[in-house]
GROMACS .gro file of C-alpha atoms in nm:
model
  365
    1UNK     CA    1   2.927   0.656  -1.151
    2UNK     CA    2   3.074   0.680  -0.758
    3UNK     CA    3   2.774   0.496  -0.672
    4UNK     CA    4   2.719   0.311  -0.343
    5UNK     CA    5   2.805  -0.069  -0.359
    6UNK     CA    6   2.412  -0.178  -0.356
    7UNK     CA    7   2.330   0.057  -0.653
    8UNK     CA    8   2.661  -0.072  -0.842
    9UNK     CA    9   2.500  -0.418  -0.803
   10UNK     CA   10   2.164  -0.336  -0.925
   11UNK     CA   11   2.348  -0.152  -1.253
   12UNK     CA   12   2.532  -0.499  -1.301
   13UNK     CA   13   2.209  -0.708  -1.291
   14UNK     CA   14   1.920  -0.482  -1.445
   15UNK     CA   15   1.813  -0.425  -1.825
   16UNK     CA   16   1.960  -0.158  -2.032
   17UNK     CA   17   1.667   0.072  -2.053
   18UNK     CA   18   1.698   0.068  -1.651
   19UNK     CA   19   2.015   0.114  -1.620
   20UNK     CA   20   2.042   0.427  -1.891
   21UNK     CA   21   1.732   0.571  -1.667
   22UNK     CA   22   1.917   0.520  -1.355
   23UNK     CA   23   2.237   0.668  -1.490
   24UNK     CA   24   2.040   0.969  -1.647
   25UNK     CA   25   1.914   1.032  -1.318
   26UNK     CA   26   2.233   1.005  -1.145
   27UNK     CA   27   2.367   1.264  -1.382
   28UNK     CA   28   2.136   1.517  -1.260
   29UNK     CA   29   2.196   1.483  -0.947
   30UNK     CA   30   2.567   1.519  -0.994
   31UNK     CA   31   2.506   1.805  -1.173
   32UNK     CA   32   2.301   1.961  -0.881
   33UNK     CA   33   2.549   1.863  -0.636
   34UNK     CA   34   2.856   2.020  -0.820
   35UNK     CA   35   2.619   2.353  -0.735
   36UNK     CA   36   2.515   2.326  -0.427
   37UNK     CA   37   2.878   2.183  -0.273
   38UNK     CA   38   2.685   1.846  -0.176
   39UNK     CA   39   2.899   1.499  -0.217
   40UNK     CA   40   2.714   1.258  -0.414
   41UNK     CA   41   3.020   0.956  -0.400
   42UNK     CA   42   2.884   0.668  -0.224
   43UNK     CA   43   2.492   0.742  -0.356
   44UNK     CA   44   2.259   0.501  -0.321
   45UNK     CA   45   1.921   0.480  -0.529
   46UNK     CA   46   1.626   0.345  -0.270
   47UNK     CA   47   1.329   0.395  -0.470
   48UNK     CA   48   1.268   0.440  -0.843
   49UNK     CA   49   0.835   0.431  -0.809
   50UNK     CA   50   0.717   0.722  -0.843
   51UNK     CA   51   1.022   0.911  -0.834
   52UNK     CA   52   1.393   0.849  -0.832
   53UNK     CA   53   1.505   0.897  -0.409
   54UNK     CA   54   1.886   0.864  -0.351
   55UNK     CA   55   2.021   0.871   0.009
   56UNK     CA   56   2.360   1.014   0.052
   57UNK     CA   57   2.551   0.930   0.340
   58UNK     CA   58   2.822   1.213   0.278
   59UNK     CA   59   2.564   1.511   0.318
   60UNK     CA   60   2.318   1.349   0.519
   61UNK     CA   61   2.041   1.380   0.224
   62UNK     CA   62   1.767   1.231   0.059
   63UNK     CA   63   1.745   1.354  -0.312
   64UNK     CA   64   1.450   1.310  -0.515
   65UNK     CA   65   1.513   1.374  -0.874
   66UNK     CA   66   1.173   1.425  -1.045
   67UNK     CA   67   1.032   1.400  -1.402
   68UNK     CA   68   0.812   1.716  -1.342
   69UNK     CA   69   0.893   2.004  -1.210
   70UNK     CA   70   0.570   2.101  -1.119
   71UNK     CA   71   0.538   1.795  -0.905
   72UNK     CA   72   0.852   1.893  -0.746
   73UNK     CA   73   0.754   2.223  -0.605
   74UNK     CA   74   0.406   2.086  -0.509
   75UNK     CA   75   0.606   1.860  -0.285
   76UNK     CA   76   0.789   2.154  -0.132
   77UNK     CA   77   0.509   2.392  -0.121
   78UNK     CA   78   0.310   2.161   0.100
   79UNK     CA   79   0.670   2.043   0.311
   80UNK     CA   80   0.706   2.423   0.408
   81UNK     CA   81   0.304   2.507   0.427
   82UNK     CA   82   0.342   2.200   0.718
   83UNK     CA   83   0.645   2.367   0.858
   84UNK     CA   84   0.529   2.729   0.912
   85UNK     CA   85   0.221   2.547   1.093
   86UNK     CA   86   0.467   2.395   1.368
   87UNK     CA   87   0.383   2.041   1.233
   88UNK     CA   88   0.692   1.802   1.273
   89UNK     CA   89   0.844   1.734   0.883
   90UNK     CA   90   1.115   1.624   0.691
   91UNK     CA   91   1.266   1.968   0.601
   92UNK     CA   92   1.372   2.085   0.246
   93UNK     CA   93   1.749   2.181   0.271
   94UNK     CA   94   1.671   2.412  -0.025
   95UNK     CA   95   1.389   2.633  -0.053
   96UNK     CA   96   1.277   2.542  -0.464
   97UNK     CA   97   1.345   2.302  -0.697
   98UNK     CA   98   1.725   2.267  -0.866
   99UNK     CA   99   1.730   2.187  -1.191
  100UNK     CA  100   1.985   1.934  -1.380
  101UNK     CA  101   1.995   1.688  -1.682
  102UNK     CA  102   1.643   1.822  -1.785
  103UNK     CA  103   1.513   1.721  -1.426
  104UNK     CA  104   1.402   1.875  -1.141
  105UNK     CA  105   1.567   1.780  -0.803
  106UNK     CA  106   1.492   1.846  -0.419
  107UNK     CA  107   1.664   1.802  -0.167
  108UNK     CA  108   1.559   1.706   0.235
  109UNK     CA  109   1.767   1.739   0.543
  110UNK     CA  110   1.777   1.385   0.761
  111UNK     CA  111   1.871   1.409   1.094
  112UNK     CA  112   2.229   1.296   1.221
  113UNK     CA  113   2.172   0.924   1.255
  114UNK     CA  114   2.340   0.595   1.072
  115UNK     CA  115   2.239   0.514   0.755
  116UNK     CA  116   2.032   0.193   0.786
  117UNK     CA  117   1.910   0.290   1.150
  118UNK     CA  118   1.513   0.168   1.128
  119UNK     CA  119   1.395   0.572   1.150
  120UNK     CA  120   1.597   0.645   0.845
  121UNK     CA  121   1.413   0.356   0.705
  122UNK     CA  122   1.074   0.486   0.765
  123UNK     CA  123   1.213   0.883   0.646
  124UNK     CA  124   1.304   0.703   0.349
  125UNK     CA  125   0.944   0.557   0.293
  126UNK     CA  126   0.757   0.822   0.350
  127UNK     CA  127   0.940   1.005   0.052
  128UNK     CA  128   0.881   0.686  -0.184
  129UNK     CA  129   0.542   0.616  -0.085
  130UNK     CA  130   0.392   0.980  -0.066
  131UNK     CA  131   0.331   0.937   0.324
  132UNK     CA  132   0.261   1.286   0.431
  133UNK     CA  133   0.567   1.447   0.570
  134UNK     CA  134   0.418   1.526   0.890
  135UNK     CA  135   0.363   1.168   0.983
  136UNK     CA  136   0.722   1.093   0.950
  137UNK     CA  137   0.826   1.186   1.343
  138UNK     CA  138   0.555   0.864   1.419
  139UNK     CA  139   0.702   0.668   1.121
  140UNK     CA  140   1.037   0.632   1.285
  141UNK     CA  141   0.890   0.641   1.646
  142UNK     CA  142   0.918   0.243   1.694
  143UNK     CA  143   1.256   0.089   1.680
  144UNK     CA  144   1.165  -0.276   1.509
  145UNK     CA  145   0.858  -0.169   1.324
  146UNK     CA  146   0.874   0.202   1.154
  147UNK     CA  147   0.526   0.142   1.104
  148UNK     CA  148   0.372   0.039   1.450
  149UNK     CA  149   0.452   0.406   1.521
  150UNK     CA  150   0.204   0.579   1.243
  151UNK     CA  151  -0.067   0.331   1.373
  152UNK     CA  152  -0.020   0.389   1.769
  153UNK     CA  153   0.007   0.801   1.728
  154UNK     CA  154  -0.174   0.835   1.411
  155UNK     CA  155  -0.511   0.928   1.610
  156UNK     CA  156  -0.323   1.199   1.770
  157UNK     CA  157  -0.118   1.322   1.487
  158UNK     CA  158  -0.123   1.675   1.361
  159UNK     CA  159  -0.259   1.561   0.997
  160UNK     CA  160  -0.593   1.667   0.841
  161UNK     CA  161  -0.894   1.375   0.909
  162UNK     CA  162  -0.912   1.317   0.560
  163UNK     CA  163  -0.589   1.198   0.501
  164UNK     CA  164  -0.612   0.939   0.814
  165UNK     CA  165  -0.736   0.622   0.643
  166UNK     CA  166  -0.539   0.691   0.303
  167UNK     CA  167  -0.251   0.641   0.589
  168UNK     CA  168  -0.400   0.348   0.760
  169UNK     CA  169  -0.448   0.140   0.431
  170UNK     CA  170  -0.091   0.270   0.345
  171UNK     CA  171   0.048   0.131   0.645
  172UNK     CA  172  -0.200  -0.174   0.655
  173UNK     CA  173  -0.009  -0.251   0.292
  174UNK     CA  174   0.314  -0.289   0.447
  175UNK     CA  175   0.415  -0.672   0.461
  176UNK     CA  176   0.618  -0.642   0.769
  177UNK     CA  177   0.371  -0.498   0.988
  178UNK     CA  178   0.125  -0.750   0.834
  179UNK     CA  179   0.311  -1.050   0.974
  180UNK     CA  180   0.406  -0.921   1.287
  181UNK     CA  181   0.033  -0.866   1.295
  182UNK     CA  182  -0.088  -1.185   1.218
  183UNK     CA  183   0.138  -1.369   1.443
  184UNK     CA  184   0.025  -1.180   1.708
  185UNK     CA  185  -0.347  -1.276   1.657
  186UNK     CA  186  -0.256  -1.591   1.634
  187UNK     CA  187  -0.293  -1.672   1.283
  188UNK     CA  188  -0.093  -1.962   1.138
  189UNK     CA  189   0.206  -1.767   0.940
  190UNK     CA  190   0.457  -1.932   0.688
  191UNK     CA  191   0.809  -1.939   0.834
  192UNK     CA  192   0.915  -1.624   0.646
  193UNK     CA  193   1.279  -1.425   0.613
  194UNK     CA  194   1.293  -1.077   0.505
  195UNK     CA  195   1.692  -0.959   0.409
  196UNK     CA  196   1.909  -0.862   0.134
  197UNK     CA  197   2.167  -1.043   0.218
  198UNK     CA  198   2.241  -1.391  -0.063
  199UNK     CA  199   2.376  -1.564   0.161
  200UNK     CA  200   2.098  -1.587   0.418
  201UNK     CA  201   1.856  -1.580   0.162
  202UNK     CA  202   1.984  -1.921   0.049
  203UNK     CA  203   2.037  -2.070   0.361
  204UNK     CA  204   1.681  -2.012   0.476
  205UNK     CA  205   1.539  -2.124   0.117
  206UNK     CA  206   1.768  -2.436   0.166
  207UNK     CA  207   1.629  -2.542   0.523
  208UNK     CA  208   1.237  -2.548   0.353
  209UNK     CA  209   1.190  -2.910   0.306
  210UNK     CA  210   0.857  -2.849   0.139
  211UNK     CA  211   0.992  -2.561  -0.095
  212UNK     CA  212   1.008  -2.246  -0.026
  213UNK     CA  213   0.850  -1.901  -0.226
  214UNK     CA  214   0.993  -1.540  -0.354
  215UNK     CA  215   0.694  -1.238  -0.308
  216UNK     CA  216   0.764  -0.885  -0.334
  217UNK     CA  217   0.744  -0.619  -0.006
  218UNK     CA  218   0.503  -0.429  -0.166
  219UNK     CA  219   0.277  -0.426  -0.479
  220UNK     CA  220   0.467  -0.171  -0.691
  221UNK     CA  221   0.334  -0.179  -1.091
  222UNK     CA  222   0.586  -0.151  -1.348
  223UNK     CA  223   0.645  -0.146  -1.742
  224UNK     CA  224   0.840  -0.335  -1.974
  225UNK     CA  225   0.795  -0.201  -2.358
  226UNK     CA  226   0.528  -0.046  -2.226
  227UNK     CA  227   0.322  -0.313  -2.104
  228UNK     CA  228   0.224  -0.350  -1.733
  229UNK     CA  229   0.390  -0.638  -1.556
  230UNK     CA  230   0.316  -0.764  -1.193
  231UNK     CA  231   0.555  -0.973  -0.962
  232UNK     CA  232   0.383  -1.288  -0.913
  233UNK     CA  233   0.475  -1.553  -0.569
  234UNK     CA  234   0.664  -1.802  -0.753
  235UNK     CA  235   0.910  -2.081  -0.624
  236UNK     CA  236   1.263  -2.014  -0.541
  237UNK     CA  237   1.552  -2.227  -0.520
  238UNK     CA  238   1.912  -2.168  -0.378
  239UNK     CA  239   2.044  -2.155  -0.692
  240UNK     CA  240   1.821  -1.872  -0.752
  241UNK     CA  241   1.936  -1.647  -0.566
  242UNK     CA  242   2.201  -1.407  -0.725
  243UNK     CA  243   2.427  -1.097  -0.551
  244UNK     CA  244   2.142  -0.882  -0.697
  245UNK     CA  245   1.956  -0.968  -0.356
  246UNK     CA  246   2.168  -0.678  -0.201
  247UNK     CA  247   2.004  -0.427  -0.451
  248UNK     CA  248   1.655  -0.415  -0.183
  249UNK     CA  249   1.510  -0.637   0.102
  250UNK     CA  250   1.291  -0.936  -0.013
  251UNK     CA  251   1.071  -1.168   0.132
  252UNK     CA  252   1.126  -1.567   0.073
  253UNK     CA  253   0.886  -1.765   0.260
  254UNK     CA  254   0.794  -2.150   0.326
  255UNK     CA  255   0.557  -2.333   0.049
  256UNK     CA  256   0.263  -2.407   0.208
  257UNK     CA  257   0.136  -2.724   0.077
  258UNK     CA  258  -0.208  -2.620   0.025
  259UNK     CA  259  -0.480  -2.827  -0.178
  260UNK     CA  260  -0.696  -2.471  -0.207
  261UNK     CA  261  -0.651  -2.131  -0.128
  262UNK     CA  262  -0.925  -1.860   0.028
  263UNK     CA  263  -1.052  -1.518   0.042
  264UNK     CA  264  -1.222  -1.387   0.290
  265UNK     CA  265  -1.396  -1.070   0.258
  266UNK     CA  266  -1.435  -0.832   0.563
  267UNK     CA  267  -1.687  -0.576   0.618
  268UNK     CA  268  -1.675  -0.452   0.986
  269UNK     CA  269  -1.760  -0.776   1.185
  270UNK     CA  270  -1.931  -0.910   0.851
  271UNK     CA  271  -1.702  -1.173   0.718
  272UNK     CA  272  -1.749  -1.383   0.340
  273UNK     CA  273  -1.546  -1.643   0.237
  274UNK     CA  274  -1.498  -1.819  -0.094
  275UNK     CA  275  -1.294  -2.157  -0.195
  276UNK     CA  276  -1.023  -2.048  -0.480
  277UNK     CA  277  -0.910  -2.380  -0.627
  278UNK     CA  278  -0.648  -2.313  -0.959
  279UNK     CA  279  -0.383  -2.482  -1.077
  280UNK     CA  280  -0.119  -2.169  -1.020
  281UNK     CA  281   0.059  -2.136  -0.730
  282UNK     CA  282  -0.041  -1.756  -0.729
  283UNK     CA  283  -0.420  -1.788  -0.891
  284UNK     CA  284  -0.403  -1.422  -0.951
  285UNK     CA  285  -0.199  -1.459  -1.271
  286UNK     CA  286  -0.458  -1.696  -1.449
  287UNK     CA  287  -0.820  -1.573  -1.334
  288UNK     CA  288  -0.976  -1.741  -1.586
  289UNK     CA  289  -0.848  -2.077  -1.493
  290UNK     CA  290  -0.967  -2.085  -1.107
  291UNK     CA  291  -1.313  -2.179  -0.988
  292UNK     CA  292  -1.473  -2.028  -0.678
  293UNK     CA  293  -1.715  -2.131  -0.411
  294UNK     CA  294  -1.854  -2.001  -0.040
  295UNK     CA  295  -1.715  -2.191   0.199
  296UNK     CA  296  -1.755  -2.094   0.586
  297UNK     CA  297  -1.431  -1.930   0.753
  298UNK     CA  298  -1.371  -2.128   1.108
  299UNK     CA  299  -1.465  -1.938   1.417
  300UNK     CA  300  -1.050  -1.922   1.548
  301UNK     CA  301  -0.973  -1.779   1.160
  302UNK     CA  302  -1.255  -1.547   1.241
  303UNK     CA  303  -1.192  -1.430   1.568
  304UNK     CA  304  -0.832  -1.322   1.405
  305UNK     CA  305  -0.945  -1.124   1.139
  306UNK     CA  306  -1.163  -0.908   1.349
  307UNK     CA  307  -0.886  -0.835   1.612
  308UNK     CA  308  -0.643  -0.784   1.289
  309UNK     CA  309  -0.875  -0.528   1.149
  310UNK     CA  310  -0.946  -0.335   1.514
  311UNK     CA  311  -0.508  -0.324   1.535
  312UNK     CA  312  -0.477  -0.152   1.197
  313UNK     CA  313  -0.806   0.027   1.264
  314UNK     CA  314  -0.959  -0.090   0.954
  315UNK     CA  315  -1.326  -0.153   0.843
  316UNK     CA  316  -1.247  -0.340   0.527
  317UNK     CA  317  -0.998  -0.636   0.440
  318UNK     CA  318  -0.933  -0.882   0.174
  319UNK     CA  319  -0.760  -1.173   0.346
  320UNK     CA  320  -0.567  -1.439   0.134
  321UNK     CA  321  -0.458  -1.817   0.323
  322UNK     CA  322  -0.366  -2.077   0.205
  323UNK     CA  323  -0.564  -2.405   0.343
  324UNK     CA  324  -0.389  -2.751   0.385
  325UNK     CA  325  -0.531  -3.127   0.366
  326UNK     CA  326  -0.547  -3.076   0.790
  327UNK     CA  327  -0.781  -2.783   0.724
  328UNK     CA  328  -0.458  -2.569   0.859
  329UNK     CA  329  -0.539  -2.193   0.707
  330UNK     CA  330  -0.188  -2.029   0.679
  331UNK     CA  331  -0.222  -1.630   0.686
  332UNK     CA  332  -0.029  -1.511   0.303
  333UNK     CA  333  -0.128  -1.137   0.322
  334UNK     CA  334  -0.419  -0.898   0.398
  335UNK     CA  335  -0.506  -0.635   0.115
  336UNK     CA  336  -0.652  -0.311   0.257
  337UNK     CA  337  -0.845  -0.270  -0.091
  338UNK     CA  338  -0.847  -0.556  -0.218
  339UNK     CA  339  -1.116  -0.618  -0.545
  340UNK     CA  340  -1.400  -0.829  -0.441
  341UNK     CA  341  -1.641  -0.838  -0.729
  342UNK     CA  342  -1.474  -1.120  -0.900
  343UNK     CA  343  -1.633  -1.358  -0.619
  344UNK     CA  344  -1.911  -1.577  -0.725
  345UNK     CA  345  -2.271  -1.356  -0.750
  346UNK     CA  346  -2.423  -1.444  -0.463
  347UNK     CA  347  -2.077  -1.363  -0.228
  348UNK     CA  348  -2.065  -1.031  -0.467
  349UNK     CA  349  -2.436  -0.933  -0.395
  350UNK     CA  350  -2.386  -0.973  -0.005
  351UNK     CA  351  -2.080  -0.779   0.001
  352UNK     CA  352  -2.210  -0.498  -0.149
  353UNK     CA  353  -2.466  -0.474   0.095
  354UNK     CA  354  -2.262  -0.538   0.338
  355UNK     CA  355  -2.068  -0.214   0.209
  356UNK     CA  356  -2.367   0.019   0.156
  357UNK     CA  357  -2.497  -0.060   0.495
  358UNK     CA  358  -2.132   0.038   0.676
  359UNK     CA  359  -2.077   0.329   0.445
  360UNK     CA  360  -2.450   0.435   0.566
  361UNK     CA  361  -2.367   0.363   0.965
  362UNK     CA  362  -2.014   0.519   0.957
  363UNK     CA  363  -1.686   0.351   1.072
  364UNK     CA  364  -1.754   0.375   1.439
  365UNK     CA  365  -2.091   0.200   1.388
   0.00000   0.00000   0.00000
C-alpha cells in the first residue's frame, strides 16, 4: 500500500480486523484510480465513521469509498441538485458512482490549496460528518476556527431552515470551537493541547504537575466483536504516548483536581444544576455507582452559559465542570443534546417543563 506516512502509522498500530478493512478499502480505490487516471500514492485515510474519506494530495481529491451504493449516489444526487441551484458546493469530479472491490466510490474536486491549510480541514469535515455540502464555502471561511465561519454566515446561508439547527448542534459538538468559546465567556478552562504530533503531546503531558487527561475530538461510537465501545477521559502519562499520535489530532488536557463534578441543564435562560459525586474520573462509564443532588450554579457560571448558548445560537445545553475544594468550576465540555432524564426526579420533572414550555413559545421566545 503507497499510503501516506500518517495512514502507514495507523496500519502499524491498529487491530487486524482494522487494518484488513482499511486495506480492503484502499484496494478499491486503487482499483478506481487505475480507471479514471487518478494517483492514489501518498493517500491518506481521514475518516473511517460513517464512510471511508481518503485525501489525495496528487489529484487534489477527496475519495469516499462507500459500503452502499445507494448511499453513494444519494450523496451525489443531492451535491449536483445543490449545484444546478447556484448554491456554493464541494463538486463531484465524476458524475455517478465508480465501482471497485465490491464498493462504491465518489470522488470530489478540492480547490488548489495545501493539504493541511485549515479550509481543507473543514472540506474534509463536512464529508465525514454529513455537513451539507452547501455550508462548506462558510466552513472554511475563518482561518483559525473552520467552524466560527458556519456559525457567523449560517443565518444567511443558502440552506433549507430545517436543516439550520441540525448544523448548529453539529458545530456546537465540535471541541475546538467549544473551548475557544468558553474562554471567551470567561469560563475557567483546563490548560488543554490539541496536536498529533508525540513529541508535543508528551512535553505538554509532562509540564501537568497535577496529571494530566486523554479525551477524544468528538464522540464517534464504534464496535469491537460487535459490541459498542465508547472512549472514556482517562489519565495519560508520557510514556503513553506512542508514534500512533500522528494517525489524527487529540486532545490531552490538565487533571483538574476536582472533589465533584456538575451538570447543568439549560433551557433558554432556565438553568438546573445537579452535584455528580462518583468515584470515576469520567462518571459516565459507571452510572450506577454515582449519586446526584441539586445544587445551585453561581451567578458568574451562569452568566457564561447564557452568553455561550446566544454565541452558538442554541436553546438547549448540557454543561459538564468539574468543581474544586475552592469552589473553582472548570468548563470540560458542553453537549448540544445531551440526556437529562437520568437527573434526580425532581431536576427531571422541572426540565421537562422547562422543555414543553420553550417548545410551546418557540426559539425566539
Amino acid at each position: 500500500m503507497s499510503t501516506g506516512p500518517r495512514t502507514r502509522t495507523l496500519l502499524k498500530a491498529t487491530s487486524t480486523a482494522r487494518r484488513q478493512a482499511i486495506t480492503a478499502s484502499y484496494s478499491a480505490l486503487t482499483q478506481v484510480c487505475v480507471a479514471t487516471a487518478d494517483d492514489a500514492v501518498e493517500a491518506e485515510l481521514v475518516s473511517e465513521h460513517p464512510t471511508h474519506a481518503w485525501e489525495l494530495p496528487r489529484s487534489n481529491a477527496l475519495v469516499l469509498v462507500h459500503t452502499d451504493v445507494a448511499e453513494a449516489r444519494a450523496l451525489l444526487r443531492s451535491a449536483q441538485l445543490l449545484e444546478r441551484h447556484r448554491v456554493p458546493v464541494v463538486t463531484p469530479r465524476y458524475p455517478d458512482a465508480l465501482t471497485g472491490g465490491g464498493r462504491a466510490v465518489t470522488f470530489w474536486r478540492l480547490p488548489g490549496r495545501e493539504r493541511h491549510d485549515p479550509a481543507t480541514s473543514a472540506r474534509v469535515t463536512a464529508r465525514i460528518h454529513r455537513i451539507d455540502p452547501g455550508t462548506v464555502r462558510w466552513l472554511a471561511r475563518e482561518n483559525h476556527d473552520p467552524f466560527n465561519g458556519l456559525l457567523d454566515g449560517l443565518d444567511n446561508a443558502p440552506v433549507l431552515d430545517p436543516c439550520k439547527p441540525f448544523l448548529r448542534d453539529r458545530a456546537a459538538e465540535h471541541k475546538p470551537a467549544q473551548l475557544a468559546a468558553a474562554q471567551r465567556f470567561e469560563f475557567t478552562v483546563p490548560d488543554t493541547v490539541i496536536t498529533n504530533r508525540a513529541d508535543e503531546a508528551r512535553e505538554f503531558v509532562a509540564a501537568q504537575t497535577a496529571g494530566a487527561v486523554y479525551k477524544p475530538l468528538w464522540n464517534t461510537p464504534y464496535a469491537v466483536d460487535g459490541r459498542p465501545h465508547a472512549v472514556w477521559v482517562r489519565e495519560v502519562d508520557p510514556a503513553d504516548i506512542t508514534d500512533a499520535v500522528s494517525a489524527c489530532p487529540h486532545l490531552f488536557q490538565a487533571k483538574v483536581p476536582k472533589v465533584f463534578d456538575a451538570r447543568v441543564t439549560a433551557v433558554g435562560n432556565r438553568l438546573f444544576g445537579v452535584r455528580i459525586d462518583s468515584p470515576d474520573l469520567d462518571w459516565r462509564r459507571r452510572q450506577d455507582r454515582m449519586t446526584c443532588t441539586p445544587i445551585d450554579v453561581p451567578e458568574p457560571v451562569a452568566r457564561s452559559v447564557n452568553a455561550y448558548l446566544d454565541q452558538f445560537r442554541l436553546v438547549y445545553g448540557a454543561f459538564d465542570f468539574a468543581v474544586t475544594a475552592s469552589g473553582a468550576w472548570y468548563f470540560l465540555e458542553c453537549n448540544p443534546n445531551g440526556q437529562w432524564a437520568w437527573q434526580p426526579a425532581e431536576t427531571t420533572e422541572v426540565i421537562a417543563h422547562a422543555l414543553a414550555d420553550q417548545l410551546q413559545k418557540g426559539r425566539d421566545a
